[in-house]
XYZ file of C-alpha atoms in Angstrom:
714
model
C 75.568 89.834 114.465
C 74.758 87.227 116.301
C 78.003 86.058 119.160
C 76.215 83.510 121.223
C 72.848 81.132 121.135
C 72.119 79.643 124.795
C 70.763 76.486 125.887
C 69.718 74.767 128.619
C 68.232 71.454 129.312
C 66.969 71.486 125.417
C 66.948 68.076 124.020
C 69.609 66.759 126.953
C 72.183 70.220 125.798
C 72.941 72.667 127.950
C 75.921 75.365 126.754
C 76.478 78.409 125.306
C 77.537 78.663 121.290
C 79.616 81.230 120.052
C 79.334 82.425 116.656
C 81.772 84.184 114.539
C 79.150 85.242 111.238
C 80.473 82.628 109.516
C 80.009 78.964 111.178
C 79.992 75.348 110.017
C 78.851 73.184 112.934
C 79.789 69.805 112.013
C 79.816 65.954 114.261
C 77.394 62.994 113.694
C 74.222 62.209 114.722
C 72.441 63.163 118.020
C 75.409 65.338 119.233
C 73.045 68.521 118.748
C 73.563 70.390 115.536
C 69.863 70.136 114.389
C 69.174 71.322 118.477
C 71.151 74.300 118.118
C 69.673 75.165 114.834
C 66.328 74.981 116.135
C 66.961 77.278 119.280
C 68.137 79.687 117.231
C 64.364 79.647 115.703
C 62.805 79.338 119.616
C 65.096 82.262 120.414
C 64.210 84.585 117.647
C 60.332 83.208 117.148
C 59.378 82.087 120.417
C 58.834 78.363 119.053
C 60.709 75.898 117.475
C 59.819 76.744 113.502
C 58.386 73.260 112.433
C 56.307 72.929 115.145
C 53.288 73.645 117.260
C 53.690 77.694 117.911
C 52.241 77.524 122.194
C 54.388 77.625 125.337
C 53.541 73.770 125.631
C 54.270 72.083 122.151
C 58.267 74.148 122.170
C 58.465 72.118 126.039
C 58.120 69.228 124.117
C 61.813 69.742 123.763
C 63.054 70.340 127.281
C 65.299 67.785 128.979
C 64.151 69.223 132.530
C 60.697 68.502 133.804
C 60.748 72.235 134.438
C 62.206 74.446 132.828
C 63.774 74.978 129.067
C 66.254 77.948 128.167
C 66.913 79.347 124.684
C 68.418 82.758 124.297
C 70.771 84.775 122.101
C 73.561 87.218 122.532
C 73.591 89.608 119.547
C 75.978 92.480 119.610
C 75.567 94.641 122.819
C 72.109 92.963 123.575
C 70.894 89.433 125.436
C 67.910 88.242 125.681
C 66.471 84.626 126.886
C 62.897 82.994 126.850
C 62.479 80.716 129.797
C 59.806 77.624 129.173
C 57.955 76.766 132.134
C 56.428 73.648 133.226
C 53.957 74.739 136.578
C 52.190 71.739 138.492
C 49.318 72.435 140.850
C 46.935 69.911 142.360
C 43.562 70.187 142.860
C 42.691 70.019 147.051
C 39.641 68.788 146.093
C 39.542 66.583 143.668
C 44.000 65.210 143.584
C 44.208 66.126 140.050
C 46.871 67.637 138.859
C 46.674 70.852 136.574
C 49.724 71.339 134.230
C 50.603 74.678 132.677
C 53.382 75.865 130.355
C 54.420 79.727 130.180
C 56.739 82.125 128.370
C 59.105 83.975 130.277
C 61.405 86.769 128.937
C 64.277 88.518 130.118
C 67.200 90.782 128.331
C 69.912 92.851 129.359
C 70.741 95.585 128.802
C 66.963 96.945 129.823
C 64.898 99.951 128.478
C 62.873 100.156 131.383
C 60.296 97.426 130.009
C 57.727 95.417 132.644
C 55.982 92.672 131.153
C 56.675 90.341 128.366
C 54.482 92.018 125.758
C 56.814 94.683 126.244
C 59.742 92.799 125.827
C 58.683 90.499 123.346
C 58.702 93.701 121.136
C 62.309 94.948 122.134
C 63.720 91.445 120.508
C 61.307 92.182 117.537
C 62.623 95.714 117.446
C 66.980 94.441 117.598
C 66.827 91.252 115.529
C 62.897 91.375 113.631
C 60.405 88.097 113.364
C 61.298 86.435 110.362
C 59.993 82.749 110.466
C 61.375 82.145 106.180
C 64.350 82.303 106.662
C 64.412 79.704 109.336
C 61.402 77.739 108.286
C 61.473 77.141 104.501
C 59.437 74.061 104.434
C 56.676 76.295 105.569
C 57.048 78.242 102.368
C 57.453 75.402 100.714
C 54.620 74.015 102.378
C 51.508 76.912 100.729
C 49.292 76.984 98.788
C 50.632 78.400 95.293
C 48.138 81.516 96.295
C 49.849 81.730 99.377
C 53.321 81.600 97.694
C 51.952 84.507 95.355
C 50.776 86.478 98.084
C 53.931 85.896 100.279
C 56.182 87.038 97.538
C 53.745 90.205 96.702
C 54.150 90.814 100.201
C 58.465 91.086 99.745
C 57.973 93.136 96.600
C 55.425 95.770 97.494
C 57.661 98.041 99.382
C 59.486 98.940 95.929
C 56.462 98.850 93.945
C 54.865 101.713 92.052
C 51.791 100.947 91.920
C 49.603 104.185 94.329
C 45.970 104.115 95.152
C 46.035 107.005 92.166
C 47.300 104.857 89.935
C 44.975 101.927 90.739
C 41.904 104.156 90.256
C 42.812 105.108 86.964
C 44.069 100.966 86.051
C 40.529 99.912 87.131
C 38.604 102.401 85.463
C 40.976 101.899 82.527
C 39.973 98.209 82.597
C 36.828 97.969 83.426
C 35.193 100.747 82.074
C 34.528 100.593 78.223
C 32.766 102.523 75.775
C 30.961 99.784 74.324
C 29.112 99.338 78.563
C 28.563 102.707 78.247
C 26.321 102.276 74.688
C 24.648 98.880 75.288
C 24.662 99.027 79.256
C 24.417 102.631 80.460
C 22.944 101.964 83.921
C 25.326 98.744 84.218
C 27.917 101.219 83.496
C 27.389 103.767 86.147
C 26.601 100.770 89.001
C 30.579 99.613 87.677
C 31.597 103.535 88.405
C 30.018 103.556 91.401
C 31.159 100.694 92.499
C 35.079 101.243 91.876
C 34.873 105.001 93.156
C 33.152 103.324 96.528
C 35.827 100.779 96.070
C 38.895 103.824 95.798
C 37.165 105.278 98.392
C 37.644 102.609 100.624
C 41.774 102.975 100.442
C 42.959 104.276 103.403
C 44.920 107.386 102.473
C 47.386 107.039 105.516
C 48.364 103.480 104.068
C 50.438 101.909 102.012
C 49.998 100.700 98.724
C 49.963 96.867 100.307
C 48.206 97.989 103.483
C 45.744 100.116 100.888
C 45.268 97.066 98.283
C 44.293 94.830 101.095
C 42.036 96.782 102.674
C 40.026 97.528 99.300
C 39.740 93.570 98.603
C 38.718 92.840 101.576
C 35.848 95.859 101.910
C 34.942 94.434 98.207
C 35.322 90.760 98.624
C 32.418 92.031 102.234
C 30.079 93.974 99.399
C 30.105 91.208 96.766
C 28.953 88.772 100.027
C 26.307 91.564 100.819
C 25.183 91.547 97.105
C 25.198 88.052 96.602
C 22.728 87.491 99.598
C 20.370 90.784 98.284
C 20.443 88.750 94.956
C 19.331 85.930 96.515
C 16.875 87.287 98.357
C 15.203 89.203 95.708
C 15.181 87.039 93.068
C 13.223 83.917 95.555
C 10.806 87.361 95.902
C 10.563 87.769 92.286
C 9.537 84.045 91.373
C 7.178 84.133 94.843
C 5.465 87.142 93.381
C 5.381 85.956 90.086
C 3.750 82.590 90.942
C 1.238 85.175 93.426
C 0.293 87.116 90.344
C -0.565 84.143 87.946
C -3.334 82.798 91.213
C -5.050 86.133 91.542
C -8.621 86.363 90.787
C -8.899 89.593 89.380
C -6.748 92.718 89.031
C -7.034 96.298 90.127
C -9.486 96.917 87.016
C -12.523 98.879 88.653
C -10.615 99.395 91.865
C -11.381 103.414 91.848
C -14.697 102.550 91.043
C -15.118 99.849 93.984
C -13.639 102.232 96.130
C -16.340 104.970 95.643
C -19.375 103.009 96.165
C -17.862 101.303 99.030
C -17.790 104.877 100.594
C -21.325 105.242 99.696
C -22.421 102.161 101.226
C -20.497 102.587 104.237
C -22.277 106.302 104.290
C -25.832 104.311 103.909
C -24.895 101.889 106.597
C -24.243 104.621 109.098
C -27.005 106.781 108.467
C -29.250 103.658 108.782
C -26.974 102.869 112.028
C -27.507 106.097 113.083
C -31.187 106.262 112.966
C -31.596 102.846 114.634
C -29.619 104.063 117.225
C -31.864 107.545 116.969
C -35.488 105.096 117.014
C -33.907 102.728 119.721
C -33.315 105.115 121.937
C -36.343 106.800 121.175
C -38.564 103.379 121.589
C -36.187 102.667 125.306
C -37.595 106.220 126.202
C -41.158 105.787 125.100
C -41.436 101.966 127.285
C -39.560 103.767 130.147
C -42.436 106.213 130.186
C -45.000 103.642 130.104
C -43.134 101.706 132.890
C -43.186 104.666 134.988
C -46.617 105.796 134.082
C -47.479 102.712 135.643
C -45.257 102.983 138.868
C -47.287 106.141 139.517
C -50.570 104.986 139.475
C -49.357 102.136 141.344
C -47.990 104.388 143.806
C -50.785 106.693 143.985
C -53.430 103.758 144.376
C -51.239 102.522 147.273
C -51.099 106.341 149.221
C -54.278 106.851 148.731
C -55.062 103.074 150.618
C -52.226 103.790 153.293
C -54.264 105.354 156.049
C -52.265 107.155 158.758
C -53.065 106.111 162.696
C -54.708 108.630 164.910
C -53.687 111.286 167.144
C -56.761 111.470 169.868
C -55.638 108.089 171.911
C -51.988 110.901 172.217
C -53.789 113.510 173.367
C -55.657 111.382 175.854
C -52.417 109.890 177.079
C -50.851 113.786 177.570
C -53.684 115.235 179.181
C -54.161 112.654 181.944
C -50.150 113.552 182.428
C -50.631 116.969 182.852
C -53.526 116.120 185.537
C -50.288 114.080 187.426
C -48.182 117.034 187.723
C -47.994 118.068 191.645
C -47.535 121.533 192.472
C -43.740 121.995 193.627
C -43.816 123.415 197.771
C -41.314 126.324 199.081
C -37.787 125.157 199.723
C -36.373 125.954 203.467
C -33.712 124.129 202.726
C -31.212 127.017 202.354
C -32.818 128.528 205.700
C -32.370 125.755 208.140
C -28.650 124.735 206.108
C -28.048 128.447 207.236
C -29.336 128.245 210.459
C -27.070 125.183 211.001
C -24.248 126.756 210.332
C -24.936 130.195 212.594
C -24.723 127.309 215.339
C -22.085 125.445 213.711
C -20.014 128.703 214.514
C -21.298 129.552 217.427
C -19.754 125.538 218.836
C -17.069 126.330 216.977
C -16.239 129.822 219.333
C -17.105 127.389 222.498
C -14.408 125.243 221.650
C -11.677 127.328 220.898
C -12.314 129.236 224.265
C -12.407 125.539 225.958
C -9.071 124.679 224.074
C -7.687 128.745 225.244
C -8.506 127.662 228.990
C -7.504 124.631 228.521
C -3.938 126.222 227.117
C -4.199 128.641 230.241
C -4.839 125.697 232.881
C -1.482 123.745 231.746
C 0.680 127.426 231.694
C 0.039 127.768 235.448
C 0.169 124.129 236.376
C 4.019 124.351 235.493
C 4.529 128.115 237.295
C 3.043 126.725 240.096
C 5.362 122.563 239.376
C 8.126 125.237 239.499
C 7.660 127.229 243.056
C 6.247 123.622 244.969
C 10.040 121.659 243.671
C 11.944 125.172 244.479
C 10.072 124.819 247.982
C 10.362 121.571 248.061
C 14.286 121.741 247.567
C 14.163 124.342 250.685
C 12.402 122.370 252.950
C 14.885 118.940 252.044
C 17.641 121.045 252.294
C 17.835 123.046 255.555
C 21.455 123.879 257.195
C 22.732 123.393 253.891
C 24.009 124.855 250.771
C 20.938 124.073 248.081
C 23.353 124.065 245.616
C 26.482 121.662 247.066
C 24.805 119.807 250.636
C 28.155 119.471 251.553
C 28.253 122.908 252.064
C 27.030 124.372 255.557
C 24.321 127.395 255.395
C 22.216 129.006 257.699
C 20.652 131.287 255.762
C 16.465 131.831 256.121
C 14.096 131.497 253.209
C 11.078 131.741 256.165
C 9.787 134.656 254.170
C 9.923 133.386 250.540
C 8.454 130.516 251.545
C 5.530 132.240 253.083
C 5.760 134.305 249.825
C 5.923 131.176 247.936
C 3.195 128.879 249.362
C 1.346 131.961 248.665
C 1.943 131.954 245.268
C 1.132 128.694 244.712
C -2.487 128.869 246.660
C -3.197 131.845 244.104
C -1.894 129.525 241.288
C -4.357 126.200 242.742
C -7.773 128.979 242.006
C -6.607 130.085 239.052
C -6.506 126.958 237.938
C -9.606 126.060 239.420
C -11.407 128.626 237.706
C -9.759 128.113 234.223
C -10.978 124.680 234.197
C -14.723 124.963 235.234
C -14.355 127.607 232.566
C -13.430 124.686 230.093
C -15.648 122.127 231.065
C -18.616 125.790 230.840
C -17.133 125.962 227.307
C -17.175 121.967 226.531
C -20.512 121.320 227.495
C -21.981 124.414 225.616
C -19.965 123.144 222.225
C -21.521 119.587 222.554
C -25.318 121.524 223.443
C -25.218 123.528 220.235
C -23.320 120.415 217.582
C -26.740 118.724 218.557
C -28.688 121.667 217.387
C -26.852 121.888 214.101
C -27.210 117.805 213.571
C -31.089 118.907 214.507
C -31.383 122.279 211.617
C -28.989 119.282 209.132
C -31.555 116.655 209.491
C -34.804 119.496 208.993
C -33.079 120.425 205.816
C -31.857 117.494 204.549
C -35.706 116.105 205.099
C -36.960 119.246 203.108
C -34.227 118.830 200.267
C -35.371 115.224 199.787
C -39.336 116.467 199.885
C -38.401 119.135 197.405
C -36.271 116.971 194.960
C -39.106 114.304 195.089
C -42.068 116.035 193.461
C -39.580 117.408 191.478
C -38.159 114.761 189.804
C -42.112 113.287 189.827
C -42.633 116.170 187.839
C -39.905 115.509 185.569
C -40.970 111.916 184.760
C -44.329 113.609 183.611
C -42.658 115.700 181.042
C -40.150 113.456 180.293
C -43.647 111.579 178.910
C -45.269 113.838 177.671
C -42.827 114.854 175.142
C -42.068 111.266 174.232
C -46.356 111.674 173.479
C -45.723 114.885 171.504
C -42.824 113.795 169.312
C -44.757 110.717 168.338
C -47.848 113.054 167.576
C -45.107 115.345 165.426
C -44.176 112.290 163.436
C -48.249 111.086 163.046
C -48.348 115.265 161.613
C -45.151 114.598 159.264
C -45.625 111.496 157.857
C -49.647 112.846 157.083
C -47.664 116.474 155.353
C -45.003 113.951 153.285
C -47.622 111.317 151.962
C -49.990 114.441 151.038
C -46.781 116.442 149.895
C -45.583 112.676 148.207
C -49.175 112.229 146.343
C -49.188 115.461 144.821
C -45.888 115.150 143.346
C -46.794 111.655 142.070
C -50.062 113.199 140.802
C -47.969 116.066 138.592
C -45.665 113.923 137.572
C -48.944 111.686 136.349
C -49.813 114.309 134.444
C -47.267 116.176 133.109
C -46.574 112.461 131.177
C -49.706 111.557 130.310
C -49.799 115.114 128.776
C -46.812 115.131 126.521
C -46.883 113.819 122.894
C -44.663 111.119 121.647
C -42.639 111.284 119.025
C -42.703 109.505 115.737
C -40.488 105.788 115.815
C -39.448 104.013 112.865
C -39.771 100.149 112.720
C -37.265 98.719 114.376
C -37.334 95.556 112.089
C -36.944 97.218 109.189
C -33.972 99.225 109.965
C -32.393 95.944 111.221
C -32.531 94.005 107.976
C -31.419 97.617 105.966
C -28.551 97.064 108.546
C -27.956 93.134 107.558
C -28.711 93.701 104.071
C -26.140 96.641 103.989
C -23.329 95.389 105.833
C -24.027 92.147 103.242
C -22.879 94.232 100.316
C -19.904 95.703 102.610
C -18.612 92.841 102.779
C -18.554 91.311 99.480
C -17.082 94.708 98.138
C -14.689 95.191 100.812
C -13.524 91.531 99.782
C -13.293 92.115 96.701
C -11.498 95.918 97.585
C -9.037 93.579 99.120
C -8.330 91.549 96.305
C -8.016 94.110 93.878
C -5.307 96.279 96.913
C -3.456 93.337 97.452
C -2.998 92.829 93.394
C -1.988 96.252 93.005
C 0.591 95.877 96.131
C 1.770 92.759 94.391
C 1.970 94.127 91.151
C 4.211 97.216 92.743
C 6.409 95.148 94.792
C 7.116 92.770 92.401
C 8.616 95.390 90.120
C 10.469 96.633 93.141
C 11.462 93.364 93.932
C 12.472 93.003 89.938
C 14.505 96.616 90.193
C 16.116 95.115 93.929
C 17.109 92.248 91.942
C 18.446 93.648 88.748
C 20.481 96.331 90.919
C 22.033 93.666 93.541
C 22.199 91.244 90.080
C 24.309 94.627 88.565
C 26.569 95.060 91.875
C 27.461 91.346 91.944
C 28.811 91.599 88.398
C 30.709 94.952 88.896
C 31.972 93.657 92.561
C 33.348 90.320 90.883
C 34.854 92.787 87.952
C 37.074 94.456 90.783
C 38.140 91.738 92.987
C 39.157 89.746 89.674
C 41.489 92.645 88.097
C 41.725 93.658 91.968
C 43.461 89.911 92.036
C 45.739 87.865 90.927
C 44.898 87.683 87.039
C 44.587 91.181 87.754
C 46.793 94.545 89.973
C 48.294 91.971 92.454
C 49.703 89.638 89.402
C 50.654 92.296 87.559
C 52.756 93.698 91.164
C 54.195 90.264 91.308
C 55.251 89.970 87.842
C 56.581 93.948 87.924
C 58.962 92.717 90.947
C 59.457 88.833 89.738
C 62.632 89.707 87.275
C 64.301 91.320 89.767
C 63.838 88.639 92.278
C 64.916 86.340 89.183
C 67.890 88.083 88.822
C 68.562 88.520 92.316
C 68.598 84.375 92.571
C 70.260 83.585 89.506
C 72.889 85.788 90.325
C 73.518 84.099 94.235
C 73.601 80.566 92.438
C 75.985 81.869 90.184
C 78.591 83.000 93.666
C 77.659 78.695 94.123
C 79.170 77.748 91.119
C 75.137 76.973 89.148
C 74.622 78.625 86.008
C 71.394 77.964 85.740
C 68.457 80.572 84.627
C 65.662 80.857 87.495
C 61.777 80.728 86.219
C 58.907 81.486 87.711
C 55.415 80.542 86.310
C 52.605 82.230 87.638
C 49.478 80.342 85.343
C 49.408 76.607 84.594
C 48.990 75.847 80.268
C 44.981 75.959 81.410
C 45.021 79.371 82.253
C 45.209 78.532 86.334
C 46.531 80.370 88.885
C 50.088 78.924 89.953
C 52.985 79.837 91.785
C 56.051 77.417 90.648
C 59.954 78.634 90.494
C 62.720 76.371 90.014
C 66.106 76.257 87.171
C 66.146 75.979 83.893
C 68.478 72.765 83.054
C 69.323 72.301 78.875
C 66.648 74.163 77.801
C 64.248 72.654 80.258
C 62.658 74.100 83.432
C 62.977 71.775 86.686
C 60.298 72.775 89.106
C 61.793 73.016 92.508
C 60.034 69.980 93.690
C 62.158 67.829 91.029
C 65.393 68.814 91.930
C 67.260 66.549 93.969
C 67.926 66.978 97.777
C 71.615 68.722 97.411
C 69.867 70.873 94.353
C 67.038 72.121 96.153
C 68.996 73.808 99.076
C 71.638 75.347 96.446
C 68.260 77.227 95.141
C 67.190 77.407 99.013
C 70.425 79.275 99.909
C 70.437 81.599 96.782
C 66.729 81.973 97.523
C 66.295 82.472 100.758
C 69.185 85.265 100.837
C 67.386 87.593 98.110
C 63.857 87.132 100.492
C 66.354 88.009 103.475
C 68.003 91.062 101.246
C 63.818 92.381 100.390
C 62.683 91.839 103.722
C 65.583 93.301 105.681
C 65.160 92.201 108.891
C 67.121 93.710 111.601
C 68.714 90.280 111.442
C 69.487 88.286 108.564
C 70.008 84.919 109.383
C 71.008 82.353 107.401
C 70.878 78.236 108.522
C 70.866 75.590 106.628
C 70.873 72.133 108.469
C 71.205 68.331 106.347
C 73.889 69.824 103.959
C 75.654 67.011 104.521
C 73.051 65.787 100.960
C 75.619 68.097 99.142
C 78.054 65.828 97.543
C 82.210 67.460 98.215
C 82.063 69.167 95.394
C 78.742 71.460 95.376
C 79.526 72.017 99.214
C 82.966 73.611 98.634
C 81.089 75.287 95.944
C 78.425 77.002 98.143
C 80.832 77.563 101.090
C 82.880 80.153 98.444
C 79.576 81.559 96.974
C 78.442 82.218 100.658
C 81.486 83.737 101.298
C 80.997 86.141 98.463
C 77.542 86.386 99.176
C 78.306 86.898 103.499
C 78.360 90.368 103.359
C 74.335 90.291 102.249
C 73.615 88.865 105.939
C 74.608 88.920 109.311
C 75.181 85.276 110.410
C 75.556 82.406 108.224
C 75.564 78.935 109.804
C 75.981 75.658 108.153
C 75.013 72.155 110.023
C 75.830 68.802 108.808
C 76.935 64.802 109.278
C 80.517 66.179 107.922
C 83.541 64.892 108.254
C 86.751 67.076 109.842
C 86.801 70.173 107.421
C 88.285 73.650 107.285
C 88.050 76.336 105.124
C 89.251 80.084 105.224
C 87.466 82.381 107.218
C 85.408 80.001 108.783
C 84.506 78.604 112.080
C 84.399 75.209 111.788
C 82.893 73.533 115.447
C 82.607 69.777 116.286
C 80.519 67.995 117.936
C 81.007 65.134 120.199
C 79.607 62.604 122.256
C 81.733 62.405 125.367
C 80.603 59.826 127.780
C 77.300 58.014 129.003
C 75.822 60.645 130.419
C 74.896 62.043 127.089
C 77.018 65.459 127.719
C 78.121 67.272 124.863
C 81.938 67.989 124.031
C 82.661 70.091 121.147
C 85.625 71.952 119.858
C 86.854 74.463 117.633
C 88.921 74.684 114.044
């Protein structure tokens, strides 16, 4: 049961409307009675019944620019739907973009996170059954849609099954008359019924399964209608072509055989022509080659190669210019120079040794002389410290040292003389080395001059010999080529020529045969075309007949499944219990009229009308007064709610002021008796203050200029 309707910013109303299960909301126009009914619908369905279903359409009922909230508190479950208006501005263009959204909140939660999960939870808790809130939507449906709605309500209790449907189609559509008079159609109809039943899913209830079968039949019907139309056009087209054909397939076999013979004959002529053509080409090439050979032989004979006498004379003269190569003495001259060079180096080494010895003796002599000078300069004092007196006698040492100095001077002089002598000897030897090497160079130059002269002569002779060889080679090649040409010419002249048929005659034979073949091919093509078109025509007629039978079969099945068949039977099967339930509900409200349902018109057309019988006359619902429609509507809606059996059954009726006092009293008393069939009954209308036992009356009033509502309960 709904305990509270939650509304914020809905048509200027922000409040929580408490409910007791049997509630009457009264008050003047504009105080929010219909608003509460609309909020109830929006909370249950997500949109206001009778208006658009998009969040933007629902937000039109908001009195706030940003958000509107509707919700319900049902036993231990509460949920709210927040409809929000979001405005964003494009930074580039500055244009506003307005989007509307719906956000759902609920308590207590079972772990739902997304809006979709939360909406699914709401449907599980309270259901989603729009007709209970917007009966005008039901009234606006076509007759077939009303029938489908009642069919949907009643199918759950139907006795129909897949097997019963199979038996019904076979019993209704397959007759012995069809089997005897039209066995092909009987077979097609049987096949189509089986196919239709096979498209009834085993895990579907009967309502969904029947819908699946009808949808499949509609698809097959469209498919075979198209096939029939396509085949029908093809039959007409090929029939016209057949009338225009100049020939049929008569004599086609003989013409094909003749055509094969002509093609073979043409192939033989072409092969002979190709062979003789190649022979003619070979004969022409042979004659051309003989002419070429004769010309080449004549040209070779006329081409005289130069003689060799002048070249041989030049070679003889050059041989006479060759000089005798003298014996070379440069090696012995060079050896003598080397020997003298070694002696020179030996004397230089000895001169350097004498010089070194002279320097060594000079150093010793200078050291002794320095000592003598020191003794002579420091007589009577210490030679180490001049301030110390010393009377030591060095005369013997001075005599010895002076003798040593004189001896060293003599040795130095001797070594200087030896060094000078060795240097002079080395210089003389150097001059001799130079002289001997000049002799070696001169001898070598003389030898090289003769060798180079002879080499130049030899090179010239070699060139002349190469010319001799080349001339000789040319003569040999000319002789060899002349021999080869004569041999080839003799061979060609001795060859026999194969016989060659006249090519012009063979060409005329080919042209004649090709023309015969072309004419016969045209004839055979036309005959083949006629044969194929006749076969296609026959197949098209078979396809057309099959498609036509399929269309007729599926039309019969569709008709038998529809309102004049199975669906109609199911609805009629259930209408009597529905009729009795409505009549029971009407009697509770003091109305004793019999209820009627009409499913076919007087002309046999499919309709779905209802109403009650008054003084023996059927009064259609549309012809009842507003008050009578409300009473019928209450009885009808309670029946629908019972049969639809949503988790939450709510009967909400607006504009009950259209009932006169007597009928209003009877309705309230009747609803009191029927209240056990629903969870909530809500009546709303412009009524004066009233009071009924067991009912909560909510009186709404507008109390200030700001539009705030005030409600009081009694």
